């Protein structure tokens, strides 16, 4: 079982989000083949909106995006972790979201499972968690759950033992869902209608977006 872990904090694993993510990763267990991608250590530029990925399936910006995409495509599941930066994910993670526009048009991560970890300075996380889960669903994947907390100090959290247990449970739940190919009926409505919308969108642009049109022709 392969899991890709992506952290969008500029502090990488040394920060608060990294501390919470460590516990989620403990929950994955020793048998999981795990790849950690720390966006603060990678070169990931903002999307230029050039349309090349829709046309050719490849982004031509000379950075690490295609490597990250390949890792995601080769995984059974993935974890997204971010601190709350002004009601949203960090710019580092947003760059990845924007750059994955073609993955989203193709719902290319269908069949995979995602989980989310978030920390903040004090705000509630509902809006941010909804956004990150929506991203997961929009790639075609199913979300197995989220863990989030505000901080009480550097790498410390209120009710920490309870929180860390929840984080470890999220990690093991991600593995269980992959093993048992679990299904989340509450996400089926959104994923189904989004899939139909993306298929229609790509068909309407078939002259321009030849890669994506061909992709949809070759799948059910
Ligand atoms: C630029 C910036 C924006 C932030 N915006 C928010 C915010 O809108 N709401 C909030 O509760 N905390 C906010 N915070 C606090 C971080 O979410 C919080 O400290 C988080 O745990 C940092 O995680 P890290 O150590 O992994 O980077 C912000 C911090 C920074 C540096």
CSV table of C-alpha atoms and ligand atoms in Angstrom, one decimal:
chain,number,residue,atom,x,y,z
A,1,UNK,CA,0.0,0.0,0.0
A,2,UNK,CA,1.5,3.3,-1.1
A,3,UNK,CA,0.6,6.6,0.6
A,4,UNK,CA,1.8,10.1,-0.4
A,5,UNK,CA,1.9,12.6,2.5
A,6,UNK,CA,2.0,16.3,1.4
A,7,UNK,CA,2.7,19.0,3.9
A,8,UNK,CA,2.1,22.7,2.8
A,9,UNK,CA,3.5,24.4,5.9
A,10,UNK,CA,6.6,26.7,5.2
A,11,UNK,CA,7.9,25.1,8.5
A,12,UNK,CA,7.8,21.6,7.0
A,13,UNK,CA,7.7,18.9,9.6
A,14,UNK,CA,9.3,21.2,12.2
A,15,UNK,CA,6.1,23.2,12.7
A,16,UNK,CA,2.8,22.7,14.4
A,17,UNK,CA,1.2,21.0,11.4
A,18,UNK,CA,4.2,18.7,11.1
A,19,UNK,CA,3.7,17.7,14.7
A,20,UNK,CA,0.1,16.8,14.2
A,21,UNK,CA,0.9,15.1,10.9
A,22,UNK,CA,3.6,12.9,12.6
A,23,UNK,CA,0.8,11.3,14.7
A,24,UNK,CA,-1.3,10.7,11.6
A,25,UNK,CA,1.7,9.0,10.0
A,26,UNK,CA,2.3,6.8,13.1
A,27,UNK,CA,-1.3,5.6,12.5
A,28,UNK,CA,-0.4,4.4,9.0
A,29,UNK,CA,1.6,1.6,10.5
A,30,UNK,CA,4.9,0.0,9.6
A,31,UNK,CA,3.9,-1.9,6.5
A,32,UNK,CA,2.8,1.2,4.5
A,33,UNK,CA,5.1,2.5,1.8
A,34,UNK,CA,5.1,6.1,2.7
A,35,UNK,CA,6.4,9.1,0.7
A,36,UNK,CA,6.6,12.5,2.4
A,37,UNK,CA,6.6,15.5,0.2
A,38,UNK,CA,7.4,18.7,2.0
A,39,UNK,CA,6.4,21.5,-0.3
A,40,UNK,CA,8.8,23.9,1.6
A,41,UNK,CA,11.7,21.8,0.3
A,42,UNK,CA,10.4,21.5,-3.3
A,43,UNK,CA,10.1,23.9,-6.2
A,44,UNK,CA,6.5,24.4,-7.0
A,45,UNK,CA,5.6,27.6,-8.9
A,46,UNK,CA,2.1,29.1,-9.2
A,47,UNK,CA,0.0,28.1,-12.1
A,48,UNK,CA,0.3,30.4,-15.1
A,49,UNK,CA,-3.0,29.4,-16.7
A,50,UNK,CA,-1.3,28.5,-20.0
A,51,UNK,CA,-3.7,25.6,-20.7
A,52,UNK,CA,-0.8,23.3,-21.7
A,53,UNK,CA,-1.8,20.6,-19.1
A,54,UNK,CA,-5.3,20.5,-20.5
A,55,UNK,CA,-4.0,20.1,-24.1
A,56,UNK,CA,-1.1,17.8,-23.5
A,57,UNK,CA,-1.5,16.3,-20.0
A,58,UNK,CA,1.9,17.7,-19.1
A,59,UNK,CA,2.8,21.0,-17.3
A,60,UNK,CA,5.8,22.6,-18.9
A,61,UNK,CA,6.9,24.7,-15.9
A,62,UNK,CA,10.4,23.5,-15.0
A,63,UNK,CA,9.8,22.5,-11.4
A,64,UNK,CA,8.6,19.6,-9.2
A,65,UNK,CA,5.0,19.4,-10.2
A,66,UNK,CA,5.2,16.5,-12.6
A,67,UNK,CA,7.1,14.5,-9.9
A,68,UNK,CA,4.4,15.2,-7.3
A,69,UNK,CA,1.7,14.3,-9.8
A,70,UNK,CA,3.4,11.0,-10.6
A,71,UNK,CA,3.6,10.2,-6.9
A,72,UNK,CA,-0.1,10.9,-6.4
A,73,UNK,CA,-1.0,8.8,-9.4
A,74,UNK,CA,1.1,5.9,-8.1
A,75,UNK,CA,-0.4,6.1,-4.6
A,76,UNK,CA,-3.4,4.3,-3.1
A,77,UNK,CA,-4.0,7.2,-0.8
A,78,UNK,CA,-2.7,10.6,0.2
A,79,UNK,CA,-2.7,13.0,3.1
A,80,UNK,CA,-2.9,16.7,2.8
A,81,UNK,CA,-1.6,18.9,5.7
A,82,UNK,CA,-1.7,22.6,6.0
A,83,UNK,CA,-1.8,25.4,8.6
A,84,UNK,CA,-4.7,27.8,8.3
A,85,UNK,CA,-3.4,30.9,6.5
A,86,UNK,CA,-6.1,33.5,6.4
A,87,UNK,CA,-9.0,31.1,6.2
A,88,UNK,CA,-7.4,28.9,3.6
A,89,UNK,CA,-4.4,26.6,2.8
A,90,UNK,CA,-0.9,28.1,2.5
A,91,UNK,CA,0.2,29.5,-0.8
A,92,UNK,CA,2.5,26.4,-1.2
A,93,UNK,CA,-0.5,24.0,-1.1
A,94,UNK,CA,-2.7,26.3,-3.1
A,95,UNK,CA,-0.1,26.2,-5.8
A,96,UNK,CA,-0.4,22.4,-5.9
A,97,UNK,CA,-4.2,22.6,-6.0
A,98,UNK,CA,-4.1,25.1,-8.9
A,99,UNK,CA,-1.5,23.1,-10.8
A,100,UNK,CA,-3.6,20.0,-10.5
A,101,UNK,CA,-6.4,21.5,-12.7
A,102,UNK,CA,-6.0,18.7,-15.3
A,103,UNK,CA,-6.1,16.0,-12.6
A,104,UNK,CA,-9.4,17.6,-11.6
A,105,UNK,CA,-10.8,17.8,-15.1
A,106,UNK,CA,-10.1,14.1,-15.4
A,107,UNK,CA,-10.9,13.1,-11.9
A,108,UNK,CA,-7.7,11.3,-12.2
A,109,UNK,CA,-7.4,10.2,-8.6
A,110,UNK,CA,-10.7,8.2,-8.7
A,111,UNK,CA,-10.3,5.0,-6.7
A,112,UNK,CA,-7.9,6.6,-4.2
A,113,UNK,CA,-8.5,7.9,-0.7
A,114,UNK,CA,-7.4,11.1,1.0
A,115,UNK,CA,-7.2,12.5,4.6
A,116,UNK,CA,-6.6,16.0,5.9
A,117,UNK,CA,-4.7,17.5,8.8
A,118,UNK,CA,-5.0,21.2,9.7
A,119,UNK,CA,-3.7,23.4,12.5
A,120,UNK,CA,-4.5,27.0,13.2
A,121,UNK,CA,-3.6,29.8,15.7
A,122,UNK,CA,-7.1,29.9,17.1
A,123,UNK,CA,-9.8,30.1,14.4
A,124,UNK,CA,-12.3,27.3,13.8
A,125,UNK,CA,-11.4,25.1,10.8
A,126,UNK,CA,-14.7,24.2,9.3
A,127,UNK,CA,-14.3,26.3,6.1
A,128,UNK,CA,-10.8,25.2,5.5
A,129,UNK,CA,-11.5,21.5,6.1
A,130,UNK,CA,-14.5,21.7,3.8
A,131,UNK,CA,-12.3,23.3,1.1
A,132,UNK,CA,-9.6,20.6,1.4
A,133,UNK,CA,-12.1,17.8,1.4
A,134,UNK,CA,-13.8,19.3,-1.6
A,135,UNK,CA,-10.4,19.3,-3.4
A,136,UNK,CA,-10.0,15.6,-2.6
A,137,UNK,CA,-13.5,14.8,-3.9
A,138,UNK,CA,-12.8,17.0,-7.0
A,139,UNK,CA,-9.8,14.9,-7.9
A,140,UNK,CA,-12.2,11.9,-7.9
A,141,UNK,CA,-10.8,10.5,-4.6
A,142,UNK,CA,-12.9,9.8,-1.4
A,143,UNK,CA,-12.1,11.5,1.8
A,144,UNK,CA,-11.8,9.3,4.9
A,145,UNK,CA,-11.7,12.1,7.4
A,146,UNK,CA,-10.0,15.0,8.9
A,147,UNK,CA,-8.1,16.0,12.1
A,148,UNK,CA,-7.6,19.6,13.2
A,149,UNK,CA,-6.7,21.7,16.2
A,150,UNK,CA,-5.6,25.2,17.2
A,151,UNK,CA,-2.4,25.4,19.0
A,152,UNK,CA,-1.5,26.4,22.6
A,153,UNK,CA,2.2,27.0,21.9
A,154,UNK,CA,4.9,25.8,19.7
A,155,UNK,CA,4.0,22.2,18.6
A,156,UNK,CA,1.6,21.9,21.5
A,157,UNK,CA,-2.2,21.6,21.4
A,158,UNK,CA,-5.1,21.6,23.9
A,159,UNK,CA,-6.3,18.1,24.9
A,160,UNK,CA,-3.2,16.8,23.2
A,161,UNK,CA,-3.4,13.1,24.1
A,162,UNK,CA,-6.9,13.0,22.8
A,163,UNK,CA,-6.0,14.9,19.6
A,164,UNK,CA,-3.0,12.7,18.9
A,165,UNK,CA,-5.1,9.6,19.4
A,166,UNK,CA,-7.6,10.9,16.9
A,167,UNK,CA,-4.7,11.7,14.5
A,168,UNK,CA,-3.4,8.2,14.7
A,169,UNK,CA,-6.9,6.8,14.2
A,170,UNK,CA,-7.2,8.8,11.0
A,171,UNK,CA,-4.0,7.3,9.7
A,172,UNK,CA,-5.1,3.8,10.4
A,173,UNK,CA,-8.6,4.5,9.0
A,174,UNK,CA,-7.0,5.6,5.8
A,175,UNK,CA,-5.2,2.3,5.5
A,176,UNK,CA,-8.4,0.4,6.4
A,177,UNK,CA,-10.4,2.2,3.7
A,178,UNK,CA,-7.7,1.4,1.1
A,179,UNK,CA,-7.5,-2.3,2.2
A,180,UNK,CA,-11.3,-2.7,2.2
A,181,UNK,CA,-12.0,-0.3,-0.7
A,182,UNK,CA,-14.5,1.4,1.5
A,183,UNK,CA,-17.3,3.5,0.0
A,184,UNK,CA,-18.6,6.9,1.4
A,185,UNK,CA,-22.2,7.3,0.2
A,186,UNK,CA,-22.3,10.8,1.6
A,187,UNK,CA,-19.7,11.9,-0.9
A,188,UNK,CA,-21.2,10.1,-3.9
A,189,UNK,CA,-23.7,12.9,-4.8
A,190,UNK,CA,-21.0,15.6,-5.1
A,191,UNK,CA,-18.5,13.3,-6.8
A,192,UNK,CA,-21.1,12.0,-9.3
A,193,UNK,CA,-22.4,15.4,-10.3
A,194,UNK,CA,-18.9,16.9,-10.5
A,195,UNK,CA,-17.7,14.0,-12.7
A,196,UNK,CA,-20.6,14.6,-15.1
A,197,UNK,CA,-19.8,18.3,-15.1
A,198,UNK,CA,-16.1,17.8,-15.9
A,199,UNK,CA,-16.9,15.3,-18.6
A,200,UNK,CA,-19.3,17.8,-20.2
A,201,UNK,CA,-16.8,20.7,-19.8
A,202,UNK,CA,-14.0,18.7,-21.5
A,203,UNK,CA,-16.3,17.6,-24.3
A,204,UNK,CA,-17.3,21.2,-24.9
A,205,UNK,CA,-13.6,22.1,-25.3
A,206,UNK,CA,-12.5,19.0,-27.2
A,207,UNK,CA,-10.9,21.0,-30.0
A,208,UNK,CA,-8.5,22.7,-27.5
A,209,UNK,CA,-8.1,20.1,-24.8
A,210,UNK,CA,-7.1,17.1,-26.8
A,211,UNK,CA,-5.4,15.2,-24.0
A,212,UNK,CA,-8.3,15.5,-21.6
A,213,UNK,CA,-10.8,14.7,-24.3
A,214,UNK,CA,-8.9,11.5,-25.2
A,215,UNK,CA,-8.6,10.7,-21.5
A,216,UNK,CA,-12.4,10.7,-21.2
A,217,UNK,CA,-12.8,8.7,-24.4
A,218,UNK,CA,-10.7,5.9,-22.9
A,219,UNK,CA,-12.5,5.6,-19.5
A,220,UNK,CA,-15.9,4.8,-18.3
B,1,LIG,C1,0.6,34.2,7.3
B,1,LIG,C2,-0.1,33.5,8.4
B,1,LIG,C3,-1.5,33.5,8.4
B,1,LIG,C4,-2.2,32.9,9.4
B,1,LIG,N1,-3.6,33.0,9.4
B,1,LIG,C5,-4.3,32.4,10.4
B,1,LIG,C6,-5.7,32.5,10.4
B,1,LIG,O1,-6.4,33.1,9.5
B,1,LIG,N2,-6.4,31.9,11.4
B,1,LIG,C7,-5.7,31.2,12.4
B,1,LIG,O2,-6.4,30.7,13.3
B,1,LIG,N3,-4.4,31.1,12.4
B,1,LIG,C8,-3.7,31.7,11.4
B,1,LIG,N4,-2.3,31.6,11.5
B,1,LIG,C9,-1.6,30.8,12.5
B,1,LIG,C10,-1.2,29.4,12.0
B,1,LIG,O3,-2.3,28.7,11.3
B,1,LIG,C11,-0.8,28.5,13.1
B,1,LIG,O4,0.2,29.1,13.9
B,1,LIG,C12,-0.3,27.1,12.6
B,1,LIG,O5,-0.4,26.2,13.6
B,1,LIG,C13,1.1,27.2,12.0
B,1,LIG,O6,1.5,25.9,11.6
B,1,LIG,P1,3.0,25.6,11.1
B,1,LIG,O7,3.8,25.7,12.3
B,1,LIG,O8,2.9,24.2,10.6
B,1,LIG,O9,3.3,26.6,10.1
B,1,LIG,C14,-1.6,32.2,10.5
B,1,LIG,C15,-0.1,32.2,10.5
B,1,LIG,C16,0.6,32.9,9.5
B,1,LIG,C17,2.1,32.9,9.5
